[in-house]
C-alpha cells in the first residue's frame, strides 16, 4: 500500500512539473514584452510554456482564450470593459472579475501602470498651431489623422472620440508600428498612441490632453483561465504593482531603439526585480535554424492547402464540364471567396477551429479554389470539338475520353491554375502569423510591430524566393507531365 502511495505521489509530481501553459500576445511591442515576462516567470517556476505570439488583436486573443487555445495573455482593463464586456463604462477590476466569472475567465491584480490611449503630434507642430488638447483639433480640419486599425472602430476609439469632441477630420487606418514613421515624415500630423510608448520621448512628441476625459483607464493585467491552477495564479500575482509607466516606457524603448530582443528585455526586468536568480546575460542564437523552421512551417501550410484545393477543385471542374448548367453559378460563388479580406477570413474560422494552423490551411484552401477550378473547367471546355467527335466515333465512352484525350489536353491549363494558386498561397500564408499559425509571416508581423525593417525583410525575401521557386518548379512539371504526343 505504501509503495502504491509513493508511486501515485511520484506520478502526480511529474504531472504537475510537466504542466504546460500557453501564453498569447497581441502583435505590438508592449504585448510581446509583457507576454515574455509572463512566460519566463512561469518557466522559472517549473512550468512548460508554449508561446503563441503575434495574435491579430483583442477579439482574436479573447476568442483564443475563451476556447482554451491559449491560457493567459496581457490585457488592459479599459479594453476588457469596452471591447470584451461591452459595458459602455469603465469598470473596476473587481467589477470585471465578477462579470468574467460567468465566462470561466479571470484577471490578476494590475501590474502597476496605466497604458491609456492618447493622441499625439510633433512638438514643433503643437507649438506652431498652439494645440495642447484634443478639443483644439476641431479648429484645424486640414490636419491629417492616421490611427491604428483597431483604434478606428473600438468603442473607445476614433469613431466615438471624434463624435464626443465634434472633430471634423476623417481618420485613415494604418499599422501602429508604421504610424510614428508617417508622423515624423509629416505624411500624417496626428496619430493614436499608448501612454507607455517609447516613441513618445524618442520622437519628441506632444501628448494632447484628453480634456473631456474620454479615454478610460487601461491598467495592464494578466487575463487568464483559472484552469491553469492555483500555483500558476499565484505566480501571475507576483507581478502586482511591479511595473511603473516609466519602467514600461524604458522597456519599450530598449526594444525599439537599443535593438534588444523582447526576450532579453523581459529577462533583464525579471532579474532586476529579483524574480530570476543570476546575472543578466545576452543570449545570441543563429537565425538559420529558426529561419529554416519557419520556412518549413510556411511550406507545410502552403502545400497542405494546395493539395486540398487540387483534390476538391479538379474533380469539381470535371463534374461541371460534364454538367455545365450550374458552372457559371459555382464559379461565381467560388470567386466571391476571393473578395473576402485574408485576415477577416482567418478570423471567421477562429470560433469554429480555434487559432493555429488549421484555420490557416482552411483559408488558404478556399483562396486556392478559384484558379484551379476555373482553369480545369476552361481547359476541358476549350478542347477542339473535332477531336471529341473523333473519340466518340472510335467508340470511347465518357470516362475513356476524359482519361485518354480530354484530361491530358487540359493538363497545361490545370497546372497553370495550380501554379497560380500556389503563388497566392505563399503570399497569403504570411498573414497566418496573426492567428498563431507560424511561418515566415512571424518575422513580418513582428517587424511591423517593432518598426524593424530587417525583421520584415527576413520574412519577405524568403517568401518571395519561395514564390519564384514554385513558378520555376511548375514550369518544369508542365513539361514533364505533358504527354509526349502533345509536345
CSV table of C-alpha atoms in Angstrom, one decimal, residues 51-345:
chain,number,residue,atom,x,y,z
A,51,UNK,CA,4.3,30.7,-26.9
A,52,UNK,CA,1.6,31.9,-29.4
A,53,UNK,CA,2.6,35.5,-30.2
A,54,UNK,CA,1.5,37.8,-33.0
A,55,UNK,CA,-2.2,37.1,-32.5
A,56,UNK,CA,-4.1,39.7,-34.6
A,57,UNK,CA,-5.9,41.8,-32.0
A,58,UNK,CA,-8.2,41.9,-29.0
A,59,UNK,CA,-11.0,39.7,-30.3
A,60,UNK,CA,-8.6,37.1,-31.7
A,61,UNK,CA,-6.9,36.9,-28.4
A,62,UNK,CA,-10.1,36.8,-26.4
A,63,UNK,CA,-11.7,34.1,-28.6
A,64,UNK,CA,-8.5,32.0,-28.3
A,65,UNK,CA,-8.5,32.4,-24.5
A,66,UNK,CA,-12.2,31.6,-24.2
A,67,UNK,CA,-11.8,28.5,-26.3
A,68,UNK,CA,-8.7,27.3,-24.4
A,69,UNK,CA,-6.3,27.8,-27.3
A,70,UNK,CA,-4.2,30.0,-25.0
A,71,UNK,CA,-4.2,30.1,-21.2
A,72,UNK,CA,-3.1,33.7,-20.5
A,73,UNK,CA,-2.2,36.9,-22.2
A,74,UNK,CA,-1.7,40.5,-21.1
A,75,UNK,CA,-4.7,42.7,-21.5
A,76,UNK,CA,-5.9,46.1,-20.3
A,77,UNK,CA,-8.9,46.9,-18.1
A,78,UNK,CA,-10.3,49.5,-20.4
A,79,UNK,CA,-10.2,47.1,-23.3
A,80,UNK,CA,-11.9,44.4,-21.3
A,81,UNK,CA,-14.6,46.9,-20.1
A,82,UNK,CA,-15.4,48.3,-23.5
A,83,UNK,CA,-14.5,45.7,-26.2
A,84,UNK,CA,-14.9,42.4,-24.5
A,85,UNK,CA,-17.7,43.0,-21.9
A,86,UNK,CA,-19.3,45.9,-23.9
A,87,UNK,CA,-20.2,47.6,-20.7
A,88,UNK,CA,-20.3,51.1,-22.0
A,89,UNK,CA,-18.4,52.3,-19.0
A,90,UNK,CA,-15.0,51.9,-17.4
A,91,UNK,CA,-15.3,49.0,-14.9
A,92,UNK,CA,-13.2,48.5,-11.8
A,93,UNK,CA,-11.0,45.4,-11.5
A,94,UNK,CA,-13.5,43.9,-9.1
A,95,UNK,CA,-16.4,44.5,-11.4
A,96,UNK,CA,-14.5,43.0,-14.3
A,97,UNK,CA,-13.6,40.0,-12.2
A,98,UNK,CA,-17.3,39.4,-11.3
A,99,UNK,CA,-18.5,39.6,-14.9
A,100,UNK,CA,-15.8,37.3,-16.2
A,101,UNK,CA,-16.5,34.7,-13.6
A,102,UNK,CA,-19.6,33.5,-15.6
A,103,UNK,CA,-17.3,33.1,-18.7
A,104,UNK,CA,-14.9,30.9,-16.8
A,105,UNK,CA,-12.2,33.6,-17.0
A,106,UNK,CA,-10.3,35.8,-14.6
A,107,UNK,CA,-7.9,38.7,-14.3
A,108,UNK,CA,-4.9,39.1,-12.0
A,109,UNK,CA,-4.3,42.3,-10.0
A,110,UNK,CA,-2.8,45.0,-12.3
A,111,UNK,CA,0.9,45.3,-13.0
A,112,UNK,CA,1.0,48.9,-11.8
A,113,UNK,CA,0.9,51.1,-14.9
A,114,UNK,CA,-1.9,52.7,-16.8
A,115,UNK,CA,-1.4,52.5,-20.6
A,116,UNK,CA,-4.2,54.6,-21.8
A,117,UNK,CA,-4.8,55.7,-25.3
A,118,UNK,CA,-3.7,59.2,-26.3
A,119,UNK,CA,-3.5,61.4,-29.5
A,120,UNK,CA,0.0,62.7,-30.2
A,121,UNK,CA,1.6,65.1,-32.7
A,122,UNK,CA,5.1,66.5,-33.0
A,123,UNK,CA,6.2,69.1,-30.5
A,124,UNK,CA,7.1,71.5,-33.4
A,125,UNK,CA,3.6,71.3,-34.9
A,126,UNK,CA,2.0,71.6,-31.5
A,127,UNK,CA,3.8,74.8,-30.8
A,128,UNK,CA,3.2,76.2,-34.3
A,129,UNK,CA,-0.6,75.5,-34.2
A,130,UNK,CA,-0.9,76.2,-30.5
A,131,UNK,CA,-2.6,72.8,-30.0
A,132,UNK,CA,-2.4,71.3,-26.5
A,133,UNK,CA,-5.6,69.3,-26.0
A,134,UNK,CA,-8.0,67.2,-28.2
A,135,UNK,CA,-10.7,69.8,-28.3
A,136,UNK,CA,-8.5,72.3,-30.1
A,137,UNK,CA,-8.2,69.9,-33.1
A,138,UNK,CA,-11.7,71.0,-34.1
A,139,UNK,CA,-10.2,74.3,-35.2
A,140,UNK,CA,-7.7,72.7,-37.6
A,141,UNK,CA,-9.7,70.5,-40.0
A,142,UNK,CA,-6.9,70.4,-42.5
A,143,UNK,CA,-4.7,68.2,-40.2
A,144,UNK,CA,-4.3,64.7,-41.5
A,145,UNK,CA,-5.0,61.9,-39.0
A,146,UNK,CA,-3.9,58.3,-39.2
A,147,UNK,CA,-4.7,55.8,-36.5
A,148,UNK,CA,-4.2,52.0,-35.9
A,149,UNK,CA,-6.8,49.8,-37.4
A,150,UNK,CA,-8.1,48.5,-34.1
A,151,UNK,CA,-8.4,52.1,-32.7
A,152,UNK,CA,-10.6,53.1,-35.7
A,153,UNK,CA,-13.7,51.1,-34.7
A,154,UNK,CA,-13.3,50.4,-31.0
A,155,UNK,CA,-16.0,51.7,-28.7
A,156,UNK,CA,-13.3,53.8,-27.0
A,157,UNK,CA,-11.7,54.6,-30.4
A,158,UNK,CA,-11.8,57.1,-33.2
A,159,UNK,CA,-15.4,57.0,-34.2
A,160,UNK,CA,-16.8,57.8,-30.8
A,161,UNK,CA,-13.9,60.1,-29.9
A,162,UNK,CA,-14.5,62.2,-32.9
A,163,UNK,CA,-18.2,62.4,-32.1
A,164,UNK,CA,-17.5,63.3,-28.4
A,165,UNK,CA,-15.1,66.1,-29.4
A,166,UNK,CA,-17.0,67.1,-32.7
A,167,UNK,CA,-13.9,66.7,-34.7
A,168,UNK,CA,-14.3,67.3,-38.5
A,169,UNK,CA,-11.2,65.2,-39.6
A,170,UNK,CA,-11.6,61.8,-41.2
A,171,UNK,CA,-9.0,59.3,-40.0
A,172,UNK,CA,-7.3,56.6,-42.1
A,173,UNK,CA,-6.1,53.3,-40.7
A,174,UNK,CA,-2.5,52.1,-40.7
A,175,UNK,CA,-0.3,49.7,-38.7
A,176,UNK,CA,0.6,51.1,-35.3
A,177,UNK,CA,4.3,50.3,-35.8
A,178,UNK,CA,4.3,52.5,-39.0
A,179,UNK,CA,2.3,55.4,-37.6
A,180,UNK,CA,5.3,57.1,-35.9
A,181,UNK,CA,7.4,57.0,-39.1
A,182,UNK,CA,4.5,58.5,-41.0
A,183,UNK,CA,4.2,61.2,-38.3
A,184,UNK,CA,7.8,62.2,-38.2
A,185,UNK,CA,7.9,62.3,-42.1
A,186,UNK,CA,4.8,64.6,-42.0
A,187,UNK,CA,2.7,62.1,-44.0
A,188,UNK,CA,0.2,62.4,-41.2
A,189,UNK,CA,0.0,65.1,-38.5
A,190,UNK,CA,-1.8,63.2,-35.7
A,191,UNK,CA,-1.9,59.5,-34.6
A,192,UNK,CA,-3.1,57.4,-31.7
A,193,UNK,CA,-0.5,56.3,-29.1
A,194,UNK,CA,-0.2,54.3,-25.9
A,195,UNK,CA,0.9,56.4,-23.0
A,196,UNK,CA,3.8,54.0,-22.4
A,197,UNK,CA,5.1,54.0,-25.9
A,198,UNK,CA,8.9,54.5,-26.1
A,199,UNK,CA,8.5,56.5,-29.3
A,200,UNK,CA,6.9,59.5,-27.5
A,201,UNK,CA,10.1,60.6,-25.9
A,202,UNK,CA,12.4,59.4,-28.8
A,203,UNK,CA,10.5,61.3,-31.4
A,204,UNK,CA,9.8,64.4,-29.3
A,205,UNK,CA,6.0,64.1,-29.5
A,206,UNK,CA,3.4,66.0,-27.6
A,207,UNK,CA,0.6,64.1,-25.9
A,208,UNK,CA,-2.7,66.0,-26.3
A,209,UNK,CA,-4.6,66.5,-23.1
A,210,UNK,CA,-7.9,64.4,-23.0
A,211,UNK,CA,-9.7,67.4,-21.6
A,212,UNK,CA,-13.1,65.7,-21.7
A,213,UNK,CA,-11.8,62.5,-20.0
A,214,UNK,CA,-12.9,60.4,-22.9
A,215,UNK,CA,-10.3,57.6,-22.5
A,216,UNK,CA,-10.9,55.1,-19.7
A,217,UNK,CA,-8.1,53.7,-17.6
A,218,UNK,CA,-6.1,50.9,-19.2
A,219,UNK,CA,-4.5,49.1,-16.3
A,220,UNK,CA,-2.3,46.3,-17.6
A,221,UNK,CA,-3.1,42.9,-16.1
A,222,UNK,CA,-2.9,39.1,-16.8
A,223,UNK,CA,-6.1,37.9,-18.4
A,224,UNK,CA,-6.2,34.1,-17.9
A,225,UNK,CA,-8.2,30.9,-17.5
A,226,UNK,CA,-8.5,29.7,-13.9
A,227,UNK,CA,-7.9,26.2,-15.1
A,228,UNK,CA,-4.2,27.0,-15.1
A,229,UNK,CA,-4.3,26.2,-11.3
A,230,UNK,CA,-3.6,27.9,-8.1
A,231,UNK,CA,0.2,27.7,-8.4
A,232,UNK,CA,0.2,29.5,-11.8
A,233,UNK,CA,-2.3,32.1,-10.5
A,234,UNK,CA,0.0,32.9,-7.5
A,235,UNK,CA,2.9,33.3,-9.9
A,236,UNK,CA,0.9,35.8,-12.0
A,237,UNK,CA,0.1,37.7,-8.9
A,238,UNK,CA,3.8,38.3,-8.3
A,239,UNK,CA,3.7,41.0,-11.0
A,240,UNK,CA,1.2,43.0,-9.0
A,241,UNK,CA,2.4,46.7,-8.8
A,242,UNK,CA,5.8,45.8,-10.1
A,243,UNK,CA,5.9,47.8,-13.4
A,244,UNK,CA,5.6,51.6,-13.4
A,245,UNK,CA,4.8,53.6,-16.5
A,246,UNK,CA,8.4,54.9,-16.7
A,247,UNK,CA,9.7,51.3,-16.5
A,248,UNK,CA,7.3,50.2,-19.3
A,249,UNK,CA,8.4,53.1,-21.4
A,250,UNK,CA,12.0,52.2,-20.9
A,251,UNK,CA,11.4,48.5,-21.8
A,252,UNK,CA,9.6,49.6,-25.0
A,253,UNK,CA,12.4,51.9,-25.9
A,254,UNK,CA,15.0,49.2,-25.3
A,255,UNK,CA,13.4,47.0,-27.9
A,256,UNK,CA,12.7,49.8,-30.4
A,257,UNK,CA,15.8,51.9,-30.2
A,258,UNK,CA,18.5,49.9,-28.4
A,259,UNK,CA,17.5,46.9,-30.7
A,260,UNK,CA,17.4,44.5,-27.8
A,261,UNK,CA,15.2,41.4,-28.3
A,262,UNK,CA,12.0,41.4,-26.2
A,263,UNK,CA,13.2,38.2,-24.7
A,264,UNK,CA,16.3,39.9,-23.4
A,265,UNK,CA,14.4,42.9,-22.1
A,266,UNK,CA,12.0,40.6,-20.3
A,267,UNK,CA,14.9,38.6,-18.8
A,268,UNK,CA,16.6,41.9,-17.6
A,269,UNK,CA,13.4,43.0,-15.9
A,270,UNK,CA,12.9,39.7,-14.1
A,271,UNK,CA,16.5,39.7,-12.8
A,272,UNK,CA,16.3,43.4,-11.7
A,273,UNK,CA,13.1,42.6,-9.7
A,274,UNK,CA,14.7,39.5,-8.2
A,275,UNK,CA,12.2,37.1,-9.8
A,276,UNK,CA,15.1,35.2,-11.5
A,277,UNK,CA,18.4,34.4,-10.0
A,278,UNK,CA,21.8,35.1,-11.6
A,279,UNK,CA,23.4,37.9,-13.6
A,280,UNK,CA,21.9,39.2,-16.8
A,281,UNK,CA,23.4,37.6,-19.9
A,282,UNK,CA,22.8,38.4,-23.5
A,283,UNK,CA,22.0,35.3,-25.5
A,284,UNK,CA,22.7,35.2,-29.2
A,285,UNK,CA,21.4,32.4,-31.4
A,286,UNK,CA,21.9,31.7,-35.1
A,287,UNK,CA,18.9,32.8,-37.1
A,288,UNK,CA,19.5,30.0,-39.6
A,289,UNK,CA,17.7,27.1,-37.6
A,290,UNK,CA,14.8,29.5,-36.8
A,291,UNK,CA,14.6,30.6,-40.4
A,292,UNK,CA,14.6,27.0,-41.7
A,293,UNK,CA,12.0,26.0,-39.1
A,294,UNK,CA,9.6,28.9,-40.1
A,295,UNK,CA,10.2,28.2,-43.8
A,296,UNK,CA,9.3,24.6,-43.2
A,297,UNK,CA,6.0,25.6,-41.5
A,298,UNK,CA,5.3,28.1,-44.3
A,299,UNK,CA,5.7,25.3,-46.9
A,300,UNK,CA,3.6,22.9,-44.9
A,301,UNK,CA,0.7,25.4,-44.7
A,302,UNK,CA,1.0,26.2,-48.4
A,303,UNK,CA,1.2,22.7,-49.8
A,304,UNK,CA,-1.4,21.2,-47.4
A,305,UNK,CA,-3.9,23.8,-48.6
A,306,UNK,CA,-2.8,23.3,-52.2
A,307,UNK,CA,-3.3,19.6,-52.1
A,308,UNK,CA,-6.7,20.0,-50.6
A,309,UNK,CA,-7.6,22.6,-53.2
A,310,UNK,CA,-6.4,20.3,-56.1
A,311,UNK,CA,-8.3,17.3,-54.6
A,312,UNK,CA,-11.5,19.3,-54.5
A,313,UNK,CA,-11.3,21.8,-57.4
A,314,UNK,CA,-10.1,19.4,-60.2
A,315,UNK,CA,-12.9,16.8,-59.7
A,316,UNK,CA,-15.4,19.6,-59.4
A,317,UNK,CA,-14.1,21.1,-62.6
A,318,UNK,CA,-14.6,17.7,-64.4
A,319,UNK,CA,-18.2,17.4,-63.0
A,320,UNK,CA,-19.0,21.0,-64.2
A,321,UNK,CA,-17.6,20.1,-67.6
A,322,UNK,CA,-20.0,17.1,-67.8
A,323,UNK,CA,-22.9,19.1,-66.3
A,324,UNK,CA,-22.3,22.7,-67.5
A,325,UNK,CA,-25.6,24.3,-66.5
A,326,UNK,CA,-24.6,25.2,-62.9
A,327,UNK,CA,-21.0,26.0,-63.8
A,328,UNK,CA,-21.5,29.8,-64.1
A,329,UNK,CA,-23.1,30.0,-60.6
A,330,UNK,CA,-20.5,27.7,-58.9
A,331,UNK,CA,-17.6,29.7,-60.4
A,332,UNK,CA,-19.3,33.0,-59.3
A,333,UNK,CA,-19.7,31.6,-55.8
A,334,UNK,CA,-16.1,30.5,-55.5
A,335,UNK,CA,-15.0,33.8,-57.0
A,336,UNK,CA,-16.8,35.6,-54.2
A,337,UNK,CA,-14.4,34.0,-51.7
A,338,UNK,CA,-11.5,35.9,-53.3
A,339,UNK,CA,-13.2,39.2,-52.3
A,340,UNK,CA,-13.1,38.4,-48.5
A,341,UNK,CA,-10.0,40.1,-46.9
A,342,UNK,CA,-7.5,37.4,-45.9
A,343,UNK,CA,-7.3,38.4,-42.2
A,344,UNK,CA,-11.1,38.6,-42.0
A,345,UNK,CA,-11.4,35.0,-43.4
